[in-house]
Amino acid sequence: MRNLSIDIETYSGANLSKCGVYRYSAESDFAVLLFGYSADGSDVQVVDLACGEKLPDKIRTALTDVSVTKWAFNAQFERVCLSRFLGMPTGSYLDPGAWRCTMVWAATLGLPLSLEGVGAVLGLEKQKLKEGKDLVRFFSTPGKAKDGTPFRRMPQDAPEKWSRYKAYNLRDVETEMGIQAQLIKFPVTDAEWRNYHLDQRINDRGVMLDRTLVSQAIRCDEQFKLSHLEQARSVTGLENPNSPAQLKAWLAKNGVEAESISKEAVARMLEGADGEVELALSLRQELAKSSVKKYAAMEAAIGSDDRARGLIQFYGANRTGRYAGRLVQVQNLPQNHLPDLSQARSLIRDGRYEVVDLLYDSVPMVLSELIRTAFIPRPGCRFYVADFAAIEARVIAWIAGEQWRQRVFESGGDIYCASASQMFRVPVEKNGINGHLRQKGKIAELALGYGGSVGALKAMGALNMGVPEEELKPLVDVWRQSNPAIVRLWWDVGSAALTCVRERTQAETHGVRFAYQSGILFITLPSGRRLAYVKPRMGVNRFGAESVTYEGLGEQKKWLRLESYGPKFVENIIQATARDILAEAMLRLDEAGYRIVMHIHDEVVIEAPGTTSLETICEIMGRTPAWADGLLLRADGYACDFYKKD
């Protein structure tokens, strides 16, 4: 046997979507109900484990045989669940190197991240059975008695439904095999499978959480809400001061007409408020800030060994292949700016909520800034955090050939100061001569690199940062004039894509290749990895200009026809290239023996003994890949005893 295609149905009292597969499969009532498989393309077999059937010895042996490649859609689920099925303890899992994921394969071609979605887009003859969700809900999740007591439905409770569940399991294996057959012309490279296997090892390893801090933060928030709600009731006399309708009516009685009580509206009303109205609005503002969703997600995901696993989704952004966050969503953690972070952390951890309320202006703000600090290294270790300095700015300068930028990076300069200096033709130094212009350089850099204009500056918060509205359009113009090679890159890339799709031919510009093949627009990056745009054709964009359109996941994760243009393709290319640089750096760090426990955007977090050399970690991470000759990289880092922003 060389290949084994697998799909399983399981039961657990845990909520899979909230706690993730690692915690889900660790529950005491976890069980594998059905095991559907096909060995080397043979007819699919379903083993009814819930009714006492046994897995054939050759199949059980194949699960631990690294010479047999196991295939599944979202293979992490099958691999982790089957690790539990085989009796492996928490923290020990089947070797991911022997597994391949059909979902990842589909994602590399820009297809949906669901079995049903891929089957529909590909038009498979044997697609996922639509009644499956109801069957999963019936047999694989707890039911509730009239008194709210959870219970499990067994096969004998509904024999006809159970028979359909087995058919559903069988069809899923057939659908997965159909996807493989359809995609065989576009195999995933060995290099990308290596990246996937490292990703799985990082997810298996997980990252430790401070369980005490997490639980105390949740309790602190509960106490804060209760006290502030009581105070709001006392001030307003309302039964529910959180009710928008009740609060609007109360404000109207007190001479304040409020069309909305959104965060922005409350902030505006506070500017001219006084007395009880000011107090009521302030309480509303503080209660609106209060949110412990991240802590609740941590509490749901944490395992018996205090580690949270499965926080990173490989190829989560299937347009670029960038990693995405799951469960706790580590990719969008709030920043921390408290100068006495350790003190605030200790106070919350010790349950000294009254002291926190006394010392700090806002308890919700403190809880928000402490979210990062809930991630901690195991005893005897520290976190070593290393990230690429201005990675996207470096990559776009390298691909576009914007020489003045390259010189800035070569000299170790500040790109925001340099950009402002280039734009305004005066020297700019951080906290020095013309230092006030650095902020405009920063805003322009963050907002305008991918064709953004006035709207992008506003979305980046330019007005809130003190840039007058009348200066926005001139800022766009001067930035573009200062970066002619980048502007040329936008339009050269757009022209190459148009030519490729219109003439169904090949094109190349700035070391990036474009090709139309089998109804897909492929963009080959400098790394050799390809981005895929399904069913491209010529269309007209929202501005009435000719553009490339393609099918992909749009708003609300629906499969739609989307439009693109030069700067948007450039954004994909730059972000995808930055992702490849990160992936290669993580492989180097892993090969050097460093334990990566998580990564956030362009940053890696390593758990290592306190004697570890941060300088060596940054040197390994900052090496330029062989395929990126001339790209100037730099990695910076710091060590800490809990995760934080340096």
XYZ file of C-alpha atoms in Angstrom:
646
model
C 0.000 0.000 0.000
C 1.326 3.411 -1.012
C -1.658 5.742 -0.498
C -4.575 5.728 1.916
C -7.478 8.172 1.512
C -9.353 8.700 4.774
C -12.428 10.406 6.150
C -13.752 9.881 9.676
C -16.864 10.809 11.633
C -16.417 11.440 15.353
C -18.231 12.317 18.560
C -17.180 14.632 21.389
C -18.985 16.660 24.001
C -16.702 19.611 23.217
C -17.618 22.322 20.705
C -15.159 21.795 17.834
C -15.510 25.295 16.370
C -14.685 26.925 19.727
C -11.993 24.654 21.153
C -10.281 23.213 18.041
C -9.493 19.608 17.192
C -6.717 19.140 19.767
C -8.971 19.925 22.742
C -11.991 18.317 21.051
C -10.246 14.967 20.653
C -8.868 15.052 24.217
C -12.347 14.929 25.801
C -13.108 11.793 27.813
C -16.175 11.006 25.678
C -14.358 11.415 22.348
C -14.877 8.540 19.930
C -14.292 7.745 16.263
C -17.646 6.541 14.935
C -16.995 5.790 11.267
C -13.766 5.251 9.354
C -14.077 5.569 5.585
C -11.049 4.701 3.477
C -9.708 3.735 0.097
C -6.355 1.993 -0.282
C -4.516 2.860 -3.504
C -7.680 3.993 -5.253
C -9.754 0.890 -4.530
C -13.480 1.016 -3.751
C -14.263 2.939 -0.581
C -14.877 0.898 2.557
C -16.609 2.158 5.711
C -15.737 0.627 9.078
C -18.601 1.075 11.556
C -16.576 1.461 14.749
C -19.576 2.715 16.725
C -21.341 -0.607 16.117
C -18.368 -2.746 17.079
C -16.586 -3.279 13.759
C -12.781 -3.328 13.912
C -10.289 -1.520 11.746
C -8.477 -4.054 9.527
C -4.950 -4.748 10.770
C -3.363 -3.562 7.507
C -5.187 -0.204 7.791
C -4.274 0.256 11.449
C -0.638 -0.541 10.599
C -0.711 1.905 7.672
C -1.656 4.761 10.024
C 1.748 4.569 11.736
C 3.728 3.485 8.646
C 5.542 6.588 7.390
C 6.040 4.947 3.976
C 2.259 5.057 3.407
C 0.970 8.501 2.432
C -2.298 9.361 4.159
C -4.670 11.723 2.347
C -7.607 13.647 3.837
C -9.435 16.937 3.368
C -8.323 19.108 6.298
C -5.939 16.302 7.221
C -5.086 17.872 10.565
C -8.485 16.767 11.854
C -8.056 13.134 10.830
C -4.429 12.984 11.965
C -5.068 14.429 15.437
C -8.266 12.448 16.023
C -6.636 9.202 14.919
C -3.714 9.909 17.237
C -6.200 9.809 20.108
C -7.919 6.748 18.613
C -4.569 4.939 18.673
C -4.068 5.880 22.325
C -1.309 8.465 21.904
C -1.122 10.904 24.879
C -1.691 14.672 24.770
C 1.263 16.329 23.049
C 2.097 13.251 20.956
C 0.661 12.899 17.448
C 1.022 10.887 14.270
C 3.959 12.096 12.163
C 2.608 14.844 9.854
C 5.362 14.042 7.351
C 3.348 11.013 6.210
C 0.208 13.066 5.547
C -1.062 15.163 2.646
C -4.000 17.554 2.834
C -6.434 17.861 -0.076
C -7.736 21.134 1.385
C -4.240 22.636 1.181
C -3.938 21.371 -2.391
C -7.230 23.073 -3.284
C -6.139 26.268 -1.515
C -2.957 26.497 -3.604
C -5.246 26.821 -6.621
C -7.427 29.517 -5.083
C -10.319 27.134 -4.360
C -12.586 27.206 -1.267
C -11.461 25.746 2.060
C -14.507 23.468 2.342
C -15.085 20.046 0.812
C -18.563 21.025 -0.349
C -17.274 24.252 -1.897
C -14.415 22.611 -3.796
C -16.699 19.861 -5.104
C -19.174 22.442 -6.378
C -16.543 24.626 -8.080
C -14.922 21.629 -9.753
C -18.298 20.190 -10.755
C -17.454 16.733 -9.410
C -19.739 13.873 -10.343
C -19.764 12.663 -6.726
C -20.161 15.682 -4.467
C -20.552 15.936 -0.718
C -24.073 14.957 0.382
C -25.950 18.064 1.535
C -27.829 16.243 4.315
C -24.498 15.687 6.070
C -24.773 18.708 8.381
C -28.004 17.393 9.892
C -26.512 13.917 10.358
C -23.373 15.353 11.976
C -25.524 17.406 14.312
C -27.627 14.338 15.185
C -24.906 11.729 15.827
C -21.678 13.685 16.392
C -22.761 16.435 18.771
C -24.602 16.195 22.109
C -28.370 16.464 22.131
C -30.217 18.218 24.944
C -33.034 16.784 27.017
C -35.985 18.978 28.008
C -34.256 19.781 31.296
C -31.105 20.824 29.449
C -29.143 17.677 30.258
C -26.822 16.683 27.387
C -27.060 13.193 25.940
C -25.598 11.249 23.034
C -27.676 9.693 20.264
C -26.581 6.172 19.348
C -26.875 4.317 16.000
C -29.665 2.124 17.347
C -31.698 5.236 18.194
C -32.193 5.960 14.477
C -31.044 3.011 12.284
C -32.190 4.597 9.022
C -30.345 7.843 9.768
C -27.268 5.867 10.770
C -27.325 4.070 7.426
C -27.415 7.463 5.681
C -24.544 8.667 7.891
C -22.424 5.760 6.662
C -23.318 6.654 3.072
C -22.329 10.248 3.821
C -18.967 9.100 5.176
C -18.349 6.962 2.098
C -19.264 9.817 -0.246
C -16.829 12.183 1.480
C -13.946 9.824 0.665
C -15.139 9.603 -2.944
C -15.366 13.408 -3.160
C -11.845 13.819 -1.773
C -10.506 11.284 -4.291
C -12.373 13.134 -7.056
C -10.636 16.363 -6.052
C -7.253 14.639 -6.241
C -8.068 13.316 -9.713
C -9.135 16.775 -10.917
C -6.086 18.555 -9.528
C -3.484 16.000 -10.592
C -2.201 18.346 -13.326
C -1.287 20.940 -10.705
C 0.595 19.088 -7.944
C 1.767 20.811 -4.793
C 5.545 21.119 -4.795
C 7.719 19.175 -2.368
C 8.913 22.511 -0.960
C 5.349 23.512 -0.106
C 4.641 20.144 1.522
C 7.742 20.716 3.689
C 6.255 24.037 4.758
C 2.962 22.303 5.548
C 4.643 19.604 7.623
C 6.534 22.219 9.664
C 3.271 24.091 10.178
C 1.691 20.900 11.524
C 4.596 20.290 13.903
C 4.291 23.863 15.201
C 0.552 23.374 15.730
C 1.174 20.016 17.439
C 3.691 21.659 19.767
C 1.329 24.473 20.683
C 2.091 27.354 22.982
C 1.726 27.526 26.751
C -0.923 29.760 28.326
C -0.977 31.229 31.818
C -4.195 29.554 32.953
C -4.351 31.645 36.133
C -4.039 34.948 34.279
C -6.696 33.898 31.756
C -9.259 32.920 34.400
C -8.540 35.970 36.555
C -8.898 38.313 33.569
C -12.321 36.836 32.841
C -13.370 37.243 36.493
C -12.047 40.807 36.562
C -14.095 41.678 33.490
C -17.226 40.175 35.047
C -16.709 42.202 38.225
C -16.034 45.361 36.202
C -19.224 44.929 34.176
C -21.352 44.306 37.276
C -20.056 47.361 39.140
C -20.305 49.686 36.124
C -23.756 48.405 35.189
C -24.992 49.051 38.724
C -23.490 52.531 38.594
C -25.162 53.152 35.217
C -28.516 51.990 36.647
C -28.068 54.331 39.594
C -27.288 57.322 37.360
C -30.006 56.738 34.753
C -32.651 54.805 36.662
C -32.882 52.453 33.658
C -33.511 48.745 34.075
C -31.010 47.987 31.303
C -28.586 50.853 30.580
C -27.000 48.653 27.891
C -30.190 48.856 25.811
C -29.683 51.367 22.963
C -33.403 52.182 22.887
C -33.622 52.809 26.646
C -30.445 54.902 26.720
C -31.547 57.006 23.713
C -34.879 57.727 25.410
C -33.107 58.706 28.641
C -30.715 60.989 26.768
C -33.663 62.637 24.975
C -35.317 63.364 28.336
C -32.065 65.010 29.369
C -31.902 67.217 26.297
C -29.575 65.123 24.112
C -30.935 63.767 20.837
C -28.891 60.697 19.851
C -29.436 59.049 16.460
C -26.792 56.489 17.364
C -24.869 55.374 20.423
C -22.000 53.835 18.514
C -18.480 54.265 19.864
C -17.859 57.238 17.580
C -21.225 58.861 18.385
C -20.708 58.512 22.152
C -17.224 60.051 21.846
C -18.690 63.054 19.972
C -21.502 63.552 22.516
C -19.022 63.405 25.398
C -17.200 66.477 24.054
C -20.088 68.751 25.039
C -21.631 66.769 27.890
C -21.589 67.438 31.621
C -23.237 66.241 34.808
C -25.217 62.996 34.777
C -25.224 62.847 30.966
C -21.428 62.929 30.896
C -21.258 60.207 33.562
C -23.812 58.003 31.785
C -22.014 58.340 28.459
C -18.627 57.659 30.092
C -20.008 54.488 31.681
C -21.454 53.458 28.315
C -18.071 54.055 26.698
C -16.245 51.942 29.282
C -18.769 49.092 29.081
C -18.439 49.099 25.282
C -14.673 48.655 25.628
C -15.117 45.651 27.872
C -14.477 42.439 25.958
C -12.753 39.246 26.982
C -13.412 37.243 23.809
C -9.716 36.461 23.428
C -9.461 35.209 27.003
C -12.604 33.110 26.527
C -11.099 31.648 23.353
C -7.923 30.823 25.272
C -9.916 29.142 28.030
C -11.763 27.045 25.428
C -8.596 25.983 23.560
C -6.198 25.287 26.440
C -5.290 21.620 26.924
C -4.660 19.573 30.042
C -0.947 20.419 29.776
C -1.733 24.182 29.646
C -0.823 24.447 25.953
C -3.121 25.739 23.227
C -2.741 23.994 19.891
C -4.012 24.533 16.371
C -3.763 28.339 16.416
C -2.284 28.667 12.906
C -4.045 27.825 9.617
C -1.647 26.882 6.820
C -2.557 28.614 3.529
C -5.388 30.343 5.411
C -5.298 33.235 2.927
C -5.591 31.247 -0.268
C -4.979 34.203 -2.585
C -1.431 34.634 -1.295
C -0.811 31.505 0.781
C -0.218 33.526 3.947
C -0.889 31.926 7.292
C -4.112 32.769 9.150
C -5.067 32.663 12.807
C -7.606 30.282 14.309
C -9.361 30.050 17.698
C -7.473 32.777 19.633
C -6.622 34.575 16.368
C -3.019 35.394 17.213
C -2.688 37.352 13.956
C -4.687 40.276 15.398
C -3.728 40.533 19.056
C -4.024 44.012 20.620
C -0.727 45.817 21.111
C 0.586 46.681 24.549
C 1.837 50.151 25.539
C 1.638 50.082 29.341
C 5.024 51.125 30.774
C 4.411 48.968 33.864
C 3.127 45.901 32.036
C 4.584 43.446 34.561
C 2.927 45.220 37.478
C -0.483 45.298 35.793
C -0.114 41.647 34.874
C 0.725 40.666 38.466
C -2.227 42.613 39.856
C -4.731 40.940 37.539
C -3.147 37.520 38.061
C -3.408 37.957 41.856
C -7.051 39.030 41.604
C -6.410 42.547 42.954
C -9.096 44.154 40.786
C -9.762 47.114 43.084
C -6.108 48.152 42.888
C -6.215 47.947 39.079
C -9.340 50.125 39.048
C -7.586 52.631 41.339
C -4.269 52.811 39.456
C -5.445 52.799 35.836
C -7.849 54.972 33.884
C -9.542 52.012 32.183
C -9.780 48.401 33.381
C -10.862 47.153 29.899
C -7.779 48.821 28.410
C -5.552 47.002 30.909
C -7.191 43.651 30.157
C -6.797 44.265 26.432
C -3.090 45.098 26.745
C -2.487 41.976 28.836
C -3.863 39.562 26.230
C -0.442 38.991 24.671
C 1.084 38.310 28.067
C -1.150 35.265 28.572
C 1.233 33.387 26.243
C 4.184 32.155 28.289
C 7.180 29.841 27.732
C 7.407 26.531 29.535
C 9.363 26.490 32.832
C 13.100 26.964 32.367
C 12.661 28.766 29.039
C 12.128 32.246 27.646
C 10.463 33.526 24.492
C 12.782 34.713 21.735
C 10.810 36.897 19.359
C 12.320 37.770 15.976
C 10.738 39.559 13.047
C 11.649 40.995 9.691
C 12.159 44.759 9.619
C 9.804 46.440 7.089
C 9.542 43.229 5.055
C 6.910 44.375 2.542
C 8.673 47.706 1.966
C 11.909 45.813 1.297
C 10.295 43.306 -1.061
C 8.468 45.902 -3.165
C 11.647 48.021 -3.428
C 13.596 44.939 -4.567
C 11.064 43.753 -7.158
C 10.336 47.259 -8.461
C 13.990 48.273 -8.489
C 13.356 51.467 -6.490
C 17.016 52.261 -5.903
C 16.736 55.052 -3.347
C 14.812 52.682 -1.109
C 17.415 49.986 -1.554
C 20.073 52.446 -0.442
C 18.041 53.279 2.687
C 17.849 49.608 3.645
C 21.517 49.061 2.812
C 22.519 51.861 5.182
C 20.153 50.725 7.944
C 18.039 53.867 7.660
C 14.454 54.528 8.785
C 12.168 54.055 5.765
C 9.505 56.430 7.152
C 12.036 59.255 7.590
C 13.584 58.486 4.224
C 10.204 58.442 2.522
C 9.250 61.785 4.051
C 12.635 63.205 3.044
C 12.195 61.953 -0.530
C 8.669 63.381 -0.690
C 9.329 66.809 0.813
C 12.946 67.247 -0.332
C 14.237 68.092 3.164
C 16.210 66.094 5.740
C 13.950 64.199 8.166
C 15.186 62.617 11.376
C 13.148 60.717 13.925
C 12.803 62.997 16.982
C 15.121 65.432 15.200
C 15.188 67.868 12.319
C 11.804 67.978 10.520
C 10.773 65.052 12.716
C 7.112 66.076 12.414
C 7.190 64.945 8.772
C 8.026 61.350 9.700
C 4.373 60.691 10.592
C 3.305 61.737 7.098
C 5.974 59.477 5.638
C 4.725 56.593 7.761
C 1.077 57.116 6.814
C 2.009 57.329 3.136
C 4.140 54.184 3.310
C 1.418 52.139 4.977
C -1.438 53.353 2.790
C -0.069 54.031 -0.688
C 2.237 51.156 -1.645
C -0.474 49.218 -3.476
C -2.163 51.958 -5.440
C -4.059 53.483 -2.530
C -5.259 57.064 -2.732
C -7.168 59.467 -0.470
C -9.558 56.741 0.708
C -6.655 54.536 1.767
C -5.114 57.385 3.757
C -8.406 57.969 5.555
C -8.796 54.253 6.251
C -5.287 54.262 7.722
C -6.377 57.007 10.118
C -4.593 59.950 8.511
C -7.247 62.444 9.656
C -7.069 61.196 13.244
C -3.290 61.530 13.114
C -3.569 65.245 12.370
C -3.178 65.335 8.581
C -5.655 67.934 7.220
C -8.054 66.627 4.565
C -6.838 69.141 1.998
C -3.329 67.661 2.276
C -4.386 64.081 1.479
C -4.463 64.299 -2.332
C -1.149 66.223 -2.517
C 0.337 63.550 -0.207
C -0.732 60.839 -2.668
C 0.722 62.781 -5.598
C 4.066 63.497 -3.970
C 4.455 59.881 -2.790
C 3.864 58.570 -6.309
C 6.255 61.122 -7.798
C 8.872 59.994 -5.289
C 8.415 56.302 -6.139
C 8.287 56.123 -9.954
C 9.657 52.541 -10.106
C 6.899 51.248 -7.820
C 4.206 53.074 -9.813
C 5.695 51.570 -12.984
C 5.577 48.122 -11.337
C 1.817 48.501 -10.743
C 1.078 49.228 -14.379
C 3.598 46.750 -15.822
C 2.091 43.967 -13.705
C -1.431 45.024 -14.692
C -0.466 45.072 -18.372
C 1.166 41.616 -18.148
C -1.940 40.151 -16.504
C -4.216 41.733 -19.122
C -2.077 40.451 -21.979
C -1.909 36.978 -20.486
C -5.668 36.636 -20.023
C -6.747 38.460 -23.183
C -4.395 36.507 -25.471
C -4.172 33.345 -23.357
C -0.429 33.479 -23.586
C 2.586 34.051 -21.342
C 4.058 37.310 -20.118
C 6.807 38.404 -17.772
C 7.823 41.568 -15.961
C 10.132 42.390 -13.039
C 11.074 38.739 -12.604
C 7.425 37.686 -12.217
C 5.901 35.334 -14.802
C 2.268 35.162 -15.934
C 0.714 32.178 -17.713
C -2.768 31.053 -18.720
C -3.205 27.301 -18.308
C -6.313 25.116 -18.192
C -8.613 27.992 -17.293
C -6.338 29.399 -14.577
C -4.145 32.501 -14.496
C -0.899 31.536 -12.787
C 1.527 34.127 -11.430
C 4.935 32.620 -10.689
C 6.733 34.416 -7.877
C 10.507 34.871 -7.629
C 10.472 31.939 -5.155
C 8.992 29.655 -7.824
C 5.639 29.284 -6.047
C 2.569 30.026 -8.148
C -0.493 32.094 -7.278
C -3.692 30.932 -8.974
C -6.714 32.896 -10.234
C -9.543 30.604 -11.356
C -11.493 31.122 -14.617
C -9.999 34.518 -15.489
C -11.565 36.626 -18.203
C -11.687 40.208 -19.356
C -14.262 42.457 -17.735
C -14.975 46.039 -16.760
C -14.160 47.261 -13.274
C -16.158 49.647 -11.061
C -14.424 52.613 -12.716
C -15.465 51.553 -16.212
C -11.991 50.436 -17.257
C -11.013 47.095 -18.770
C -9.779 44.684 -16.115
C -9.102 41.046 -15.304
C -11.826 39.234 -13.376
C -11.670 35.780 -11.828
C -13.656 33.513 -9.516
C -12.780 33.342 -5.844
C -13.940 33.737 -2.274
C -15.322 37.212 -1.758
C -17.416 38.849 0.928
C -18.924 36.522 3.542
C -16.798 33.716 2.085
C -19.088 33.348 -0.930
C -17.771 32.139 -4.285
C -18.000 35.199 -6.541
C -16.518 36.754 -9.645
C -13.960 39.273 -8.433
C -12.098 42.034 -10.231
C -8.433 42.894 -10.005
C -5.961 45.375 -11.427
C -2.243 46.115 -11.424
C -1.755 47.445 -7.863
C -3.939 44.673 -6.404
C -1.930 41.987 -8.207
C 1.226 43.698 -6.913
C -0.143 43.531 -3.351
C -0.723 39.785 -3.774
C 2.756 39.292 -5.223
C 4.533 41.259 -2.484
C 2.627 39.693 0.406
C 3.016 36.208 -1.063
C 6.759 36.741 -1.524
C 7.062 37.975 2.076
C 5.224 34.820 3.146
C 7.699 32.635 1.245
C 10.615 34.411 2.921
C 9.045 33.735 6.335
C 8.337 30.077 5.487
C 11.918 29.509 4.375
C 13.277 31.260 7.481
C 11.156 29.026 9.721
C 12.511 25.926 7.995
C 16.064 27.128 8.665
C 15.284 27.844 12.307
C 13.616 24.455 12.710
C 16.564 22.662 11.117
C 18.858 24.507 13.547
C 16.883 22.986 16.427
C 14.793 25.974 17.532
C 11.258 25.262 18.845
C 8.878 27.671 17.108
C 5.654 27.802 19.114
C 3.775 30.378 17.042
C 4.257 33.058 14.414
C 2.409 36.297 13.777
C 2.602 37.966 10.366
C 6.379 38.360 9.826
C 7.384 37.413 13.355
C 8.336 34.083 14.938
C 8.139 33.177 18.623
C 10.666 30.602 19.819
C 10.608 28.803 23.177
C 14.196 28.177 24.313
C 16.449 28.104 27.395
C 17.612 31.425 28.793
C 21.165 30.867 27.540
C 20.031 30.911 23.892
C 21.660 33.448 21.569
C 19.141 35.948 20.204
C 21.798 37.235 17.820
C 22.118 33.785 16.224
C 18.341 33.470 15.841
C 18.133 36.857 14.094
C 21.094 36.002 11.853
C 19.486 32.729 10.722
C 16.135 34.385 10.162
C 17.567 37.359 8.286
C 19.441 35.385 5.620
C 18.430 36.225 2.055
C 17.042 33.193 0.152
C 19.066 31.931 -2.800
C 16.271 32.935 -5.180
C 16.203 36.560 -3.943
C 19.610 37.895 -4.983
C 19.830 41.596 -4.148
C 17.007 41.589 -1.591
C 18.167 43.307 1.593
C 16.692 41.610 4.678
C 17.124 42.245 8.358
C 15.645 40.481 11.367
C 15.437 42.131 14.783
C 14.436 40.521 18.049
C 14.119 40.500 21.809
C 13.737 37.997 24.640
C 10.911 38.034 27.184
C 9.369 35.974 29.970
C 5.869 36.433 28.582
C 4.812 37.397 25.071
C 4.632 41.137 24.414
C 5.559 43.802 21.916
C 9.073 45.078 22.547
